[in-house]
Every structure is written in C-alpha cells, then in structure tokens.
mmCIF file of C-alpha atoms and ligand atoms in Angstrom:
data_model
loop_
_atom_site.group_PDB
_atom_site.id
_atom_site.type_symbol
_atom_site.label_atom_id
_atom_site.label_comp_id
_atom_site.label_asym_id
_atom_site.label_seq_id
_atom_site.Cartn_x
_atom_site.Cartn_y
_atom_site.Cartn_z
ATOM 1 C CA MET P 1 16.021 -26.786 7.702
ATOM 2 C CA LYS P 2 14.242 -24.309 5.487
ATOM 3 C CA GLN P 3 13.228 -21.323 7.563
ATOM 4 C CA GLY P 4 9.597 -20.232 7.776
ATOM 5 C CA PHE P 5 8.152 -17.207 5.929
ATOM 6 C CA ALA P 6 8.283 -14.857 8.858
ATOM 7 C CA THR P 7 11.901 -15.692 9.639
ATOM 8 C CA ARG P 8 12.911 -15.288 5.991
ATOM 9 C CA GLN P 9 11.077 -11.894 5.592
ATOM 10 C CA ILE P 10 13.097 -10.575 8.541
ATOM 11 C CA HIS P 11 16.527 -12.224 8.259
ATOM 12 C CA THR P 12 17.234 -12.956 4.550
ATOM 13 C CA GLY P 13 19.834 -10.605 3.150
ATOM 14 C CA HIS P 14 21.108 -9.373 6.538
ATOM 15 C CA ILE P 15 24.245 -7.307 5.879
ATOM 16 C CA HIS P 16 27.081 -8.236 8.196
ATOM 17 C CA MET P 17 29.548 -5.455 9.014
ATOM 18 C CA PRO P 18 32.097 -6.973 11.437
ATOM 19 C CA GLY P 19 33.321 -4.560 14.063
ATOM 20 C CA ILE P 20 30.165 -2.383 13.844
ATOM 21 C CA ASN P 21 27.457 -5.025 13.806
ATOM 22 C CA PRO P 22 24.345 -2.892 13.173
ATOM 23 C CA LEU P 23 21.058 -4.672 13.673
ATOM 24 C CA ALA P 24 19.240 -2.549 11.103
ATOM 25 C CA THR P 25 20.606 -2.173 7.620
ATOM 26 C CA PRO P 26 22.742 0.907 7.075
ATOM 27 C CA ILE P 27 21.835 3.007 4.058
ATOM 28 C CA PHE P 28 24.621 2.782 1.497
ATOM 29 C CA GLN P 29 24.005 6.284 0.057
ATOM 30 C CA THR P 30 26.693 6.073 -2.617
ATOM 31 C CA SER P 31 26.647 6.183 -6.346
ATOM 32 C CA THR P 32 29.995 4.421 -6.799
ATOM 33 C CA PHE P 33 32.411 2.088 -5.043
ATOM 34 C CA GLU P 34 36.216 2.352 -4.765
ATOM 35 C CA PHE P 35 38.482 -0.222 -6.435
ATOM 36 C CA ASP P 36 41.744 -1.234 -4.713
ATOM 37 C CA SER P 37 43.597 -1.230 -8.076
ATOM 38 C CA THR P 38 43.044 -0.886 -11.845
ATOM 39 C CA GLU P 39 43.387 -4.708 -12.031
ATOM 40 C CA GLN P 40 40.527 -5.135 -9.546
ATOM 41 C CA GLY P 41 38.381 -2.590 -11.452
ATOM 42 C CA ALA P 42 38.931 -4.513 -14.677
ATOM 43 C CA LYS P 43 38.145 -7.822 -13.028
ATOM 44 C CA ARG P 44 34.878 -6.445 -11.585
ATOM 45 C CA PHE P 45 33.830 -5.185 -15.032
ATOM 46 C CA SER P 46 34.704 -8.462 -16.712
ATOM 47 C CA GLY P 47 32.795 -10.446 -14.067
ATOM 48 C CA GLU P 48 35.960 -12.305 -13.077
ATOM 49 C CA GLU P 49 35.602 -10.881 -9.509
ATOM 50 C CA GLN P 50 32.353 -10.286 -7.653
ATOM 51 C CA GLY P 51 31.826 -6.964 -5.972
ATOM 52 C CA TYR P 52 30.217 -3.586 -6.222
ATOM 53 C CA ILE P 53 31.074 -1.199 -9.063
ATOM 54 C CA TYR P 54 28.378 1.509 -9.467
ATOM 55 C CA THR P 55 24.854 1.702 -7.986
ATOM 56 C CA ARG P 56 23.100 1.388 -11.319
ATOM 57 C CA LEU P 57 24.650 -2.130 -11.483
ATOM 58 C CA GLY P 58 24.014 -2.979 -7.874
ATOM 59 C CA ASN P 59 24.047 -1.573 -4.332
ATOM 60 C CA PRO P 60 23.893 -3.453 -0.980
ATOM 61 C CA ASN P 61 20.473 -1.965 -0.205
ATOM 62 C CA SER P 62 18.832 -2.961 -3.552
ATOM 63 C CA ASN P 63 20.564 -6.357 -3.556
ATOM 64 C CA GLN P 64 19.262 -7.037 -0.044
ATOM 65 C CA ILE P 65 15.598 -6.653 -0.980
ATOM 66 C CA GLY P 66 16.134 -8.622 -4.235
ATOM 67 C CA GLU P 67 17.472 -11.472 -2.134
ATOM 68 C CA LYS P 68 14.575 -11.172 0.284
ATOM 69 C CA LEU P 69 11.942 -11.215 -2.431
ATOM 70 C CA ALA P 70 13.562 -14.331 -4.052
ATOM 71 C CA ALA P 71 13.578 -16.165 -0.700
ATOM 72 C CA LEU P 72 9.880 -15.336 -0.172
ATOM 73 C CA GLU P 73 8.736 -16.152 -3.739
ATOM 74 C CA GLY P 74 10.698 -19.389 -3.967
ATOM 75 C CA ALA P 75 12.752 -17.950 -6.872
ATOM 76 C CA GLU P 76 16.492 -18.186 -7.497
ATOM 77 C CA LEU P 77 17.179 -14.426 -7.722
ATOM 78 C CA GLY P 78 15.413 -11.163 -7.275
ATOM 79 C CA MET P 79 16.096 -7.565 -8.184
ATOM 80 C CA ALA P 80 14.751 -4.145 -7.278
ATOM 81 C CA MET P 81 13.895 -1.127 -9.447
ATOM 82 C CA SER P 82 12.641 2.382 -9.040
ATOM 83 C CA SER P 83 8.940 1.610 -9.633
ATOM 84 C CA GLY P 84 6.574 -1.175 -10.596
ATOM 85 C CA MET P 85 6.539 0.283 -14.113
ATOM 86 C CA GLY P 86 10.360 0.226 -14.025
ATOM 87 C CA ALA P 87 10.194 -3.499 -13.200
ATOM 88 C CA ILE P 88 7.626 -4.277 -15.901
ATOM 89 C CA THR P 89 9.510 -2.335 -18.639
ATOM 90 C CA THR P 90 12.916 -3.739 -17.520
ATOM 91 C CA VAL P 91 11.669 -7.359 -17.727
ATOM 92 C CA LEU P 92 9.878 -6.889 -21.029
ATOM 93 C CA TRP P 93 12.627 -4.917 -22.762
ATOM 94 C CA THR P 94 14.895 -7.783 -21.738
ATOM 95 C CA THR P 95 12.515 -10.432 -23.129
ATOM 96 C CA LEU P 96 11.144 -8.914 -26.305
ATOM 97 C CA ARG P 97 12.456 -7.864 -29.714
ATOM 98 C CA ALA P 98 10.725 -6.400 -32.781
ATOM 99 C CA GLY P 99 8.695 -9.142 -34.434
ATOM 100 C CA ASP P 100 7.977 -10.980 -31.166
ATOM 101 C CA HIS P 101 4.492 -11.523 -29.822
ATOM 102 C CA LEU P 102 3.268 -10.721 -26.293
ATOM 103 C CA LEU P 103 0.064 -12.423 -25.127
ATOM 104 C CA ALA P 104 -1.465 -10.694 -22.110
ATOM 105 C CA ASP P 105 -4.693 -10.869 -20.118
ATOM 106 C CA ASP P 106 -7.074 -7.986 -20.955
ATOM 107 C CA ALA P 107 -7.456 -6.635 -17.400
ATOM 108 C CA LEU P 108 -4.241 -4.941 -16.404
ATOM 109 C CA TYR P 109 -3.149 -1.993 -14.349
ATOM 110 C CA GLY P 110 -3.801 1.116 -16.522
ATOM 111 C CA CYS P 111 -0.133 2.011 -17.188
ATOM 112 C CA THR P 112 0.830 -1.641 -17.920
ATOM 113 C CA TYR P 113 -1.960 -1.579 -20.489
ATOM 114 C CA SER P 114 -0.628 1.628 -21.857
ATOM 115 C CA PHE P 115 2.980 0.375 -22.034
ATOM 116 C CA PHE P 116 1.784 -2.763 -23.953
ATOM 117 C CA MET P 117 -0.740 -1.167 -26.301
ATOM 118 C CA HIS P 118 0.868 2.262 -26.885
ATOM 119 C CA GLY P 119 4.533 1.576 -26.044
ATOM 120 C CA LEU P 120 5.656 -1.882 -27.145
ATOM 121 C CA THR P 121 3.574 -1.782 -30.317
ATOM 122 C CA ARG P 122 5.498 1.316 -31.477
ATOM 123 C CA TYR P 123 8.669 -0.803 -31.541
ATOM 124 C CA GLY P 124 7.306 -3.677 -33.657
ATOM 125 C CA VAL P 125 6.149 -5.949 -30.848
ATOM 126 C CA GLU P 126 2.849 -7.632 -31.638
ATOM 127 C CA VAL P 127 0.451 -7.574 -28.628
ATOM 128 C CA THR P 128 -2.711 -9.629 -28.169
ATOM 129 C CA LEU P 129 -5.033 -9.178 -25.192
ATOM 130 C CA ALA P 130 -7.438 -11.979 -24.217
ATOM 131 C CA ASP P 131 -9.497 -12.996 -21.229
ATOM 132 C CA PHE P 132 -7.197 -15.571 -19.491
ATOM 133 C CA SER P 133 -9.952 -16.654 -17.047
ATOM 134 C CA ASN P 134 -11.081 -18.833 -19.976
ATOM 135 C CA ILE P 135 -8.056 -20.993 -20.544
ATOM 136 C CA GLU P 136 -9.226 -21.805 -24.085
ATOM 137 C CA ASN P 137 -8.435 -18.174 -24.997
ATOM 138 C CA VAL P 138 -4.790 -18.667 -23.953
ATOM 139 C CA LYS P 139 -4.599 -21.826 -26.108
ATOM 140 C CA ARG P 140 -6.089 -20.091 -29.094
ATOM 141 C CA GLU P 141 -3.948 -16.934 -28.990
ATOM 142 C CA LEU P 142 -0.486 -18.468 -28.584
ATOM 143 C CA LYS P 143 1.573 -18.054 -31.737
ATOM 144 C CA ALA P 144 4.841 -19.304 -33.161
ATOM 145 C CA ASN P 145 6.446 -15.929 -32.281
ATOM 146 C CA THR P 146 4.928 -15.652 -28.720
ATOM 147 C CA LYS P 147 7.840 -14.892 -26.354
ATOM 148 C CA ALA P 148 6.017 -13.741 -23.284
ATOM 149 C CA VAL P 149 2.697 -14.384 -21.535
ATOM 150 C CA TYR P 150 1.729 -11.752 -19.016
ATOM 151 C CA PHE P 151 -1.029 -11.367 -16.419
ATOM 152 C CA GLU P 152 -2.083 -10.223 -12.982
ATOM 153 C CA SER P 153 -4.108 -12.379 -10.554
ATOM 154 C CA PRO P 154 -6.309 -11.040 -9.016
ATOM 155 C CA THR P 155 -6.522 -8.439 -11.762
ATOM 156 C CA ASN P 156 -6.510 -4.726 -11.140
ATOM 157 C CA PRO P 157 -9.244 -3.473 -10.690
ATOM 158 C CA ASN P 158 -11.925 -6.131 -11.285
ATOM 159 C CA LEU P 159 -10.377 -8.881 -9.197
ATOM 160 C CA LYS P 160 -10.700 -11.625 -11.787
ATOM 161 C CA LEU P 161 -8.519 -14.677 -11.077
ATOM 162 C CA ILE P 162 -6.308 -16.545 -13.529
ATOM 163 C CA ASP P 163 -5.222 -20.112 -12.997
ATOM 164 C CA ILE P 164 -1.452 -19.653 -12.875
ATOM 165 C CA GLU P 165 -0.553 -23.377 -13.055
ATOM 166 C CA ALA P 166 -2.893 -23.926 -16.074
ATOM 167 C CA VAL P 167 -1.584 -20.868 -18.033
ATOM 168 C CA ALA P 168 2.046 -21.741 -17.298
ATOM 169 C CA SER P 169 1.634 -25.319 -18.385
ATOM 170 C CA ILE P 170 -0.195 -24.466 -21.571
ATOM 171 C CA ALA P 171 2.349 -21.753 -22.519
ATOM 172 C CA HIS P 172 5.304 -24.003 -21.746
ATOM 173 C CA ALA P 173 3.751 -26.962 -23.652
ATOM 174 C CA HIS P 174 3.490 -24.629 -26.667
ATOM 175 C CA ASN P 175 7.045 -23.504 -26.288
ATOM 176 C CA PRO P 176 9.247 -24.054 -23.214
ATOM 177 C CA GLU P 177 11.171 -20.796 -24.004
ATOM 178 C CA ILE P 178 8.073 -18.613 -23.427
ATOM 179 C CA LYS P 179 8.503 -16.441 -20.334
ATOM 180 C CA VAL P 180 5.332 -16.655 -18.187
ATOM 181 C CA ILE P 181 5.318 -13.401 -16.249
ATOM 182 C CA VAL P 182 2.917 -12.812 -13.342
ATOM 183 C CA ASP P 183 2.365 -9.487 -11.641
ATOM 184 C CA ASN P 184 1.908 -10.578 -8.010
ATOM 185 C CA THR P 185 1.395 -7.050 -6.557
ATOM 186 C CA PHE P 186 -2.128 -7.727 -5.218
ATOM 187 C CA CYS P 187 -1.147 -10.911 -3.399
ATOM 188 C CA THR P 188 2.487 -10.670 -2.395
ATOM 189 C CA PRO P 189 4.380 -13.940 -1.831
ATOM 190 C CA PHE P 190 2.576 -14.371 1.531
ATOM 191 C CA LEU P 191 -0.690 -15.102 -0.285
ATOM 192 C CA GLN P 192 0.443 -16.475 -3.681
ATOM 193 C CA ARG P 193 3.717 -17.805 -5.107
ATOM 194 C CA PRO P 194 3.538 -17.893 -8.942
ATOM 195 C CA VAL P 195 7.024 -19.336 -9.433
ATOM 196 C CA GLU P 196 6.045 -22.407 -7.381
ATOM 197 C CA LEU P 197 3.008 -22.752 -9.659
ATOM 198 C CA GLY P 198 5.173 -22.798 -12.845
ATOM 199 C CA ALA P 199 5.615 -19.092 -13.753
ATOM 200 C CA ASP P 200 9.080 -17.957 -14.837
ATOM 201 C CA VAL P 201 9.037 -14.418 -13.547
ATOM 202 C CA VAL P 202 7.153 -12.636 -10.811
ATOM 203 C CA ILE P 203 6.776 -8.820 -10.817
ATOM 204 C CA HIS P 204 5.809 -6.444 -8.062
ATOM 205 C CA SER P 205 4.916 -2.855 -7.616
ATOM 206 C CA ALA P 206 6.778 -2.740 -4.305
ATOM 207 C CA THR P 207 5.034 0.659 -3.791
ATOM 208 C CA LYS P 208 2.087 -1.353 -2.478
ATOM 209 C CA TYR P 209 2.029 -4.217 0.093
ATOM 210 C CA LEU P 210 5.714 -5.067 0.090
ATOM 211 C CA ASN P 211 6.477 -1.645 1.426
ATOM 212 C CA GLY P 212 3.049 -1.128 3.022
ATOM 213 C CA HIS P 213 3.434 2.396 4.369
ATOM 214 C CA GLY P 214 2.584 4.552 1.313
ATOM 215 C CA ASP P 215 5.911 6.425 1.325
ATOM 216 C CA VAL P 216 7.882 4.874 -1.526
ATOM 217 C CA ILE P 217 7.572 4.150 -5.253
ATOM 218 C CA ALA P 218 9.539 0.937 -6.068
ATOM 219 C CA GLY P 219 9.374 -2.224 -8.126
ATOM 220 C CA MET P 220 10.767 -5.723 -8.068
ATOM 221 C CA ALA P 221 11.154 -8.883 -10.113
ATOM 222 C CA ALA P 222 12.256 -12.408 -9.344
ATOM 223 C CA GLY P 223 12.933 -15.546 -11.336
ATOM 224 C CA LYS P 224 15.753 -17.819 -12.574
ATOM 225 C CA ALA P 225 19.183 -16.459 -11.822
ATOM 226 C CA ASP P 226 20.350 -16.278 -15.466
ATOM 227 C CA PHE P 227 17.294 -14.326 -16.548
ATOM 228 C CA ILE P 228 17.290 -11.922 -13.595
ATOM 229 C CA THR P 229 21.038 -11.289 -14.126
ATOM 230 C CA GLU P 230 20.272 -10.469 -17.787
ATOM 231 C CA CYS P 231 17.472 -8.097 -16.578
ATOM 232 C CA THR P 232 20.014 -6.328 -14.389
ATOM 233 C CA MET P 233 22.926 -6.252 -16.750
ATOM 234 C CA PHE P 234 20.948 -5.327 -19.885
ATOM 235 C CA GLY P 235 17.277 -4.328 -19.159
ATOM 236 C CA LEU P 236 18.029 -2.190 -16.161
ATOM 237 C CA LYS P 237 21.635 -1.133 -16.943
ATOM 238 C CA ASP P 238 21.115 -0.242 -20.595
ATOM 239 C CA MET P 239 17.438 -0.073 -21.469
ATOM 240 C CA THR P 240 15.446 1.561 -18.640
ATOM 241 C CA GLY P 241 17.967 2.790 -16.090
ATOM 242 C CA ALA P 242 15.108 2.445 -13.565
ATOM 243 C CA VAL P 243 17.476 2.293 -10.571
ATOM 244 C CA ILE P 244 16.062 2.280 -7.037
ATOM 245 C CA GLY P 245 17.721 4.709 -4.612
ATOM 246 C CA PRO P 246 19.419 3.192 -1.516
ATOM 247 C CA PHE P 247 17.042 4.974 0.862
ATOM 248 C CA GLU P 248 13.944 3.690 -0.936
ATOM 249 C CA ALA P 249 15.421 0.148 -0.923
ATOM 250 C CA TYR P 250 16.010 0.523 2.798
ATOM 251 C CA LEU P 251 12.357 1.486 3.361
ATOM 252 C CA ILE P 252 11.178 -1.526 1.394
ATOM 253 C CA SER P 253 13.424 -3.835 3.438
ATOM 254 C CA ARG P 254 11.970 -2.296 6.621
ATOM 255 C CA GLY P 255 8.379 -2.797 5.316
ATOM 256 C CA MET P 256 8.946 -6.377 4.238
ATOM 257 C CA LYS P 257 9.902 -7.420 7.779
ATOM 258 C CA THR P 258 6.182 -7.149 8.787
ATOM 259 C CA LEU P 259 4.654 -8.356 5.512
ATOM 260 C CA ASP P 260 2.842 -11.476 6.920
ATOM 261 C CA ILE P 261 1.171 -9.779 9.856
ATOM 262 C CA ARG P 262 0.030 -6.828 7.716
ATOM 263 C CA MET P 263 -1.332 -9.118 5.013
ATOM 264 C CA GLU P 264 -3.342 -11.143 7.565
ATOM 265 C CA LYS P 265 -5.014 -7.965 8.778
ATOM 266 C CA HIS P 266 -5.573 -6.607 5.281
ATOM 267 C CA CYS P 267 -7.342 -9.884 4.437
ATOM 268 C CA LYS P 268 -9.379 -9.987 7.594
ATOM 269 C CA ASN P 269 -10.537 -6.360 7.091
ATOM 270 C CA ALA P 270 -11.294 -6.879 3.415
ATOM 271 C CA MET P 271 -13.412 -9.921 4.141
ATOM 272 C CA ALA P 272 -15.448 -8.033 6.781
ATOM 273 C CA ILE P 273 -15.906 -5.127 4.399
ATOM 274 C CA ALA P 274 -16.900 -7.354 1.512
ATOM 275 C CA LYS P 275 -19.428 -9.232 3.634
ATOM 276 C CA TYR P 276 -20.907 -5.930 4.899
ATOM 277 C CA LEU P 277 -21.186 -4.454 1.378
ATOM 278 C CA GLU P 278 -22.813 -7.698 0.079
ATOM 279 C CA SER P 279 -25.438 -7.370 2.793
ATOM 280 C CA ASN P 280 -26.384 -3.771 1.965
ATOM 281 C CA SER P 281 -29.232 -3.325 -0.586
ATOM 282 C CA LYS P 282 -27.685 -0.122 -1.952
ATOM 283 C CA VAL P 283 -24.787 -2.262 -3.241
ATOM 284 C CA LYS P 284 -25.403 -3.912 -6.595
ATOM 285 C CA ARG P 285 -22.348 -6.211 -6.740
ATOM 286 C CA VAL P 286 -19.306 -6.989 -4.659
ATOM 287 C CA ILE P 287 -16.206 -8.603 -6.170
ATOM 288 C CA TYR P 288 -13.963 -10.236 -3.555
ATOM 289 C CA PRO P 289 -12.224 -13.647 -4.088
ATOM 290 C CA GLY P 290 -13.126 -14.674 -0.539
ATOM 291 C CA LEU P 291 -16.873 -14.447 -1.141
ATOM 292 C CA GLU P 292 -18.714 -17.545 -2.255
ATOM 293 C CA SER P 293 -20.443 -15.337 -4.808
ATOM 294 C CA HIS P 294 -17.072 -14.759 -6.577
ATOM 295 C CA PRO P 295 -17.242 -16.876 -9.735
ATOM 296 C CA GLN P 296 -13.758 -18.239 -9.117
ATOM 297 C CA HIS P 297 -13.884 -18.701 -5.356
ATOM 298 C CA GLU P 298 -12.765 -22.347 -5.769
ATOM 299 C CA LEU P 299 -9.651 -21.255 -7.684
ATOM 300 C CA ALA P 300 -9.007 -18.627 -5.042
ATOM 301 C CA LYS P 301 -9.031 -21.307 -2.378
ATOM 302 C CA LYS P 302 -6.682 -23.453 -4.539
ATOM 303 C CA GLN P 303 -3.995 -20.950 -5.517
ATOM 304 C CA MET P 304 -4.117 -18.249 -2.864
ATOM 305 C CA HIS P 305 -3.367 -18.602 0.888
ATOM 306 C CA GLY P 306 -5.800 -15.840 1.810
ATOM 307 C CA PHE P 307 -8.072 -13.685 -0.292
ATOM 308 C CA GLY P 308 -6.228 -10.332 -0.296
ATOM 309 C CA GLY P 309 -6.922 -6.777 0.758
ATOM 310 C CA MET P 310 -8.783 -5.471 -2.360
ATOM 311 C CA VAL P 311 -12.495 -5.228 -2.707
ATOM 312 C CA SER P 312 -14.335 -3.871 -5.761
ATOM 313 C CA PHE P 313 -18.042 -3.029 -5.872
ATOM 314 C CA GLU P 314 -20.780 -1.257 -7.754
ATOM 315 C CA LEU P 315 -23.693 0.660 -6.236
ATOM 316 C CA ASN P 316 -27.346 0.584 -7.160
ATOM 317 C CA ALA P 317 -27.045 4.245 -7.914
ATOM 318 C CA SER P 318 -26.390 6.804 -10.643
ATOM 319 C CA ARG P 319 -22.853 7.884 -11.499
ATOM 320 C CA GLU P 320 -23.557 11.163 -9.603
ATOM 321 C CA ASP P 321 -24.668 9.319 -6.453
ATOM 322 C CA SER P 322 -21.691 6.940 -6.634
ATOM 323 C CA ALA P 323 -19.413 10.071 -6.801
ATOM 324 C CA LYS P 324 -21.382 11.598 -3.904
ATOM 325 C CA PHE P 325 -20.840 8.412 -1.850
ATOM 326 C CA ILE P 326 -17.052 8.457 -2.434
ATOM 327 C CA ASN P 327 -16.787 12.177 -1.731
ATOM 328 C CA SER P 328 -18.715 11.881 1.502
ATOM 329 C CA LEU P 329 -16.409 9.246 3.050
ATOM 330 C CA ASP P 330 -14.416 10.422 5.990
ATOM 331 C CA LEU P 331 -12.103 7.561 7.110
ATOM 332 C CA CYS P 332 -11.681 5.998 3.675
ATOM 333 C CA THR P 333 -9.301 8.199 1.795
ATOM 334 C CA LEU P 334 -9.928 9.105 -1.879
ATOM 335 C CA ALA P 335 -6.595 8.227 -3.508
ATOM 336 C CA VAL P 336 -5.082 5.806 -5.955
ATOM 337 C CA SER P 337 -2.421 3.295 -4.922
ATOM 338 C CA LEU P 338 -3.175 0.424 -2.522
ATOM 339 C CA GLY P 339 -1.664 -1.806 0.134
ATOM 340 C CA ASP P 340 -1.113 0.973 2.665
ATOM 341 C CA ALA P 341 -2.108 1.193 6.379
ATOM 342 C CA GLU P 342 -4.859 3.680 5.343
ATOM 343 C CA THR P 343 -7.945 2.440 3.590
ATOM 344 C CA LEU P 344 -7.965 3.952 0.060
ATOM 345 C CA ILE P 345 -10.846 4.230 -2.350
ATOM 346 C CA GLU P 346 -10.889 5.239 -5.975
ATOM 347 C CA HIS P 347 -12.848 5.158 -9.215
ATOM 348 C CA PRO P 348 -10.791 3.069 -11.792
ATOM 349 C CA ALA P 349 -12.532 4.192 -14.966
ATOM 350 C CA THR P 350 -11.570 7.853 -14.494
ATOM 351 C CA MET P 351 -8.400 7.264 -12.488
ATOM 352 C CA THR P 352 -6.093 4.179 -12.506
ATOM 353 C CA HIS P 353 -7.679 2.815 -15.714
ATOM 354 C CA SER P 354 -8.257 6.127 -17.562
ATOM 355 C CA THR P 355 -5.684 4.866 -20.098
ATOM 356 C CA TYR P 356 -8.304 2.416 -21.361
ATOM 357 C CA THR P 357 -10.903 3.580 -23.903
ATOM 358 C CA PRO P 358 -14.540 2.939 -22.920
ATOM 359 C CA GLU P 359 -14.554 0.112 -25.506
ATOM 360 C CA ALA P 360 -11.414 -1.495 -24.058
ATOM 361 C CA LEU P 361 -12.921 -1.260 -20.562
ATOM 362 C CA ALA P 362 -16.088 -3.025 -21.767
ATOM 363 C CA GLU P 363 -13.945 -5.647 -23.562
ATOM 364 C CA ALA P 364 -11.965 -6.303 -20.361
ATOM 365 C CA ASN P 365 -15.161 -6.473 -18.338
ATOM 366 C CA ILE P 366 -14.159 -3.496 -16.197
ATOM 367 C CA SER P 367 -17.434 -1.719 -15.345
ATOM 368 C CA GLU P 368 -17.337 2.107 -15.591
ATOM 369 C CA SER P 369 -19.283 2.226 -12.256
ATOM 370 C CA LEU P 370 -16.765 0.023 -10.430
ATOM 371 C CA ILE P 371 -15.406 1.442 -7.120
ATOM 372 C CA ARG P 372 -12.127 -0.037 -5.850
ATOM 373 C CA LEU P 373 -11.263 -0.165 -2.196
ATOM 374 C CA SER P 374 -7.931 -1.121 -0.655
ATOM 375 C CA ALA P 375 -8.657 -2.255 2.925
ATOM 376 C CA GLY P 376 -6.240 -0.624 5.341
ATOM 377 C CA LEU P 377 -5.131 -1.727 8.778
ATOM 378 C CA GLU P 378 -7.617 0.307 10.831
ATOM 379 C CA GLU P 379 -10.361 -1.349 12.853
ATOM 380 C CA ALA P 380 -12.784 -3.033 10.383
ATOM 381 C CA GLU P 381 -15.745 -1.666 12.353
ATOM 382 C CA ASP P 382 -14.590 1.854 11.828
ATOM 383 C CA ILE P 383 -14.151 1.372 8.064
ATOM 384 C CA ILE P 384 -17.583 -0.236 7.834
ATOM 385 C CA HIS P 385 -19.181 2.519 9.833
ATOM 386 C CA ASP P 386 -17.716 5.067 7.426
ATOM 387 C CA LEU P 387 -19.032 3.115 4.400
ATOM 388 C CA GLU P 388 -22.445 2.791 6.074
ATOM 389 C CA GLU P 389 -22.695 6.557 6.706
ATOM 390 C CA GLY P 390 -21.711 7.168 3.092
ATOM 391 C CA LEU P 391 -24.381 4.771 1.802
ATOM 392 C CA LYS P 392 -27.058 6.467 3.981
ATOM 393 C CA ARG P 393 -26.335 9.729 2.178
ATOM 394 C CA ILE P 394 -27.354 8.411 -1.259
HETATM 395 N N1 LIG S 1 1.269 -3.466 -11.279
HETATM 396 C C1 LIG S 1 0.157 -3.324 -10.629
HETATM 397 C C2 LIG S 1 -0.776 -4.496 -10.403
HETATM 398 C C3 LIG S 1 -0.196 -2.085 -10.104
HETATM 399 O O1 LIG S 1 -1.335 -1.951 -9.460
HETATM 400 C C4 LIG S 1 0.687 -0.957 -10.311
HETATM 401 C C5 LIG S 1 0.345 0.403 -9.850
HETATM 402 C C6 LIG S 1 1.887 -1.187 -11.055
HETATM 403 C C7 LIG S 1 2.181 -2.467 -11.522
HETATM 404 C C8 LIG S 1 2.850 -0.121 -11.290
HETATM 405 O O2 LIG S 1 3.584 0.161 -10.141
HETATM 406 P P1 LIG S 1 4.230 1.585 -9.802
HETATM 407 O O3 LIG S 1 5.071 1.980 -10.949
HETATM 408 O O4 LIG S 1 3.139 2.553 -9.573
HETATM 409 O O5 LIG S 1 5.028 1.240 -8.572
HETATM 410 N N2 LIG S 1 -0.959 0.514 -9.473
HETATM 411 C C9 LIG S 1 -1.557 1.637 -8.987
HETATM 412 C C10 LIG S 1 -2.868 1.701 -8.659
HETATM 413 O O6 LIG S 1 -3.711 0.771 -8.815
HETATM 414 N N3 LIG S 1 -3.163 2.870 -8.217
HETATM 415 O O7 LIG S 1 -2.102 3.703 -8.259
HETATM 416 C C11 LIG S 1 -0.920 2.939 -8.787
#
C-alpha cells in the first residue's frame, strides 16, 4: 500500500544504523568517505559499485532529503543543493548548450530572471519570456531549438497561475525531448505536484516552506532518475559545485517532517488575511488564488490542493504612504524570503525583483506598488490586527 503524504514526509529516507538505531538522523559531517581497498575505490568511481565517495558527489544527509522530496512530488529521484539558485543553475546548466532556446514565463523570482537574462544569454543561450497564463503565447514562442520551458506557479511576486498540464502537453507535443521545469517553491508538493501533471522537473528553494524555519539556504530538484543523476554527476559535480552541507540537509529533513501541518496553517492564515484586506477600502487590489476575485481561481481549484501562504496587494495610497504602512507594522516583519513561521512583508519592485527594469516589471505585469506578504504561523487575528493598525496610520 502506498503510504500517505504525512507518513512519507516523516519516514522516507530513514537512515538505519544497526547497533545504534538513532531515531533522528545523525549529521554525517564529513567531506570524504574511506574505501576498503584501491579496488573498491576504483569500482565506486566507475559506478560498478554503489557507495559514498566524496560529499560533493553525495552524502547520506543530502541523499535523504532528495529521496524524501521525490517521494512527496511523485518523482523518481530527487537531489539537494546549497540554494534554490544552486538548484536552478544546476538543472539548466545540465539541460542547455550554446545555441539552445529557453522559453520562460515572464514573472520569475528576481535572481532567476537575472540568471536567464543576464547569465545564460552571455553563453549563447537564446531566452524568450512570455506570459504563460495565455497558453497561446506558449504555442507561439516554441521553436525548433527550444530545449527547456520554465515557469513558477503561482508566480513570485504577482501570484499569477499557469496551467501546468496544458503547458507540459503543448511543449511535449512540440518536442517530447523538451524539459518542462516548474519551480514549485510557493506550493510545495503538499499543495501542488507538477510531475503528476506532466512536468519533467520540479525545482525548489528549500530555504522557504520545505525548511519552514528561516534558518537555512538550500535548494532541491526532482524528476526522472536518469536526468537527476546527470544533474548530480555533471551539473552539480562539474558545473556549479552548489553542494549542500550535511547540517543544512539535516535541518531541511527536520523541517520536512511537519510540512503538511505547517502548510495547512499558512493557507488558513493567508485566506483570512486576503479576505480582510479585500474588505478594507484602503486596499486597492488583493491577489490571492483562493479569492473568487482572482482571475484564475478556477485553475487554482483544479491544480492546487489549497491556495498557499502568499498574498500580494496594492494600497489606495501614494508610494510614500505605502512605505509608511510597511514601516509602521509591528508583528509583520519587513524582510525578504518567505515560508517561515514569522509573517514577512516586502516591496518586490525595490527588493526581490529589483533585478527587473521598470519596463520589464510592466511587461510582466508586476506593479511597482505591489506589497508581498508571506503569511506566517501566528494567530491570524494578531496578523490582521497589525495590518489594521498599519492601515489606520495612512
Ligand atoms: N525560486 C523562487 C520561487 C524563489 O522565491 C527563490 C528565492 C528562489 C527560487 C531562489 O532560492 P534561494 O537561492 O534564495 O534559496 N526567493 C526569495 C524571495 O522571494 N525573497 O527572498 C528570496
């Protein structure tokens, strides 16, 4: 019988150590592993024998969370890296060569945008950005040399949704070899499973909900075993070297054990906050996939199992007053990142998305007055009270 989500998030990848039998995973704080003989060392390097060699190629702590993520995403194999950007660069350096084309949605985390537009393009990769919420744009922009299709859903920071099943089927009908890559950071596999909807690779900034406690930078990817092995043995080993430390991997494993219950509370709090903001006349617009006013609310119900912990909104106020509102908050913490126990609030145009030019922001429909809130795990009434007091001051 296939175990349920909660059981898998706790038990998958448990490391058995006969004779010691620790319940929690020990931290394998080692850079290298001893071989019994030169013959064994040679066999490990040639792949004839399975086993650990050197932590850049694998370590029990990083392998454990890779296995856990794969079990939760419904993927064959997963891997961990030192950051979300480490995961994105590792996967794309494994996929793309000079002369290849990458088609990506136009609303991306700021550093992903920068890697695509300022990084990959330096090395002869052609990049096209388009609004994937209109599927016709995806059809139109696919080319003979398209090797990867990349998007987030919901998008950071404007919470636009993209129909994963539709994009994957159009891309694969164009060319079955195209890698459809979905950044699932905002949802986690508890709320959305892109591989089950036809995507080839799923990426995470594990810094966020997977860890959940704001004390680690980490990234992960999952997909078909052959491709993820190539990402480990080429992309990570030779191209990026974005290796996660054993202690960081241990913390992610610890965080993932409570993923489902944390996500449920994040979703509940975000819904209460979104509804409150929508009811306040000082708020011009609220973007939350769980609101009926979200233009893709039906798609949210179809492809997500909950609406997530992120809420974006604009005020009926000047830029100065919007800044005054954010600065005046007491419980909501002014900080980038997301998915932590604490409610975090930030201004994307000058912070997480400052890599975009004003023109690119407009093109991607990311308003310069947008405020992004990551609902924490506090009592919703306390967060709402803090927002209410802030709104009274403007
Ligand atoms: N993908 C998404 C959707 C992200 O939001 C981030 C970081 C990354 C990838 C990169 O992950 P990292 O290397 O930071 O682990 N997003 C951030 C944000 O919105 N605020 O601060 C970081």
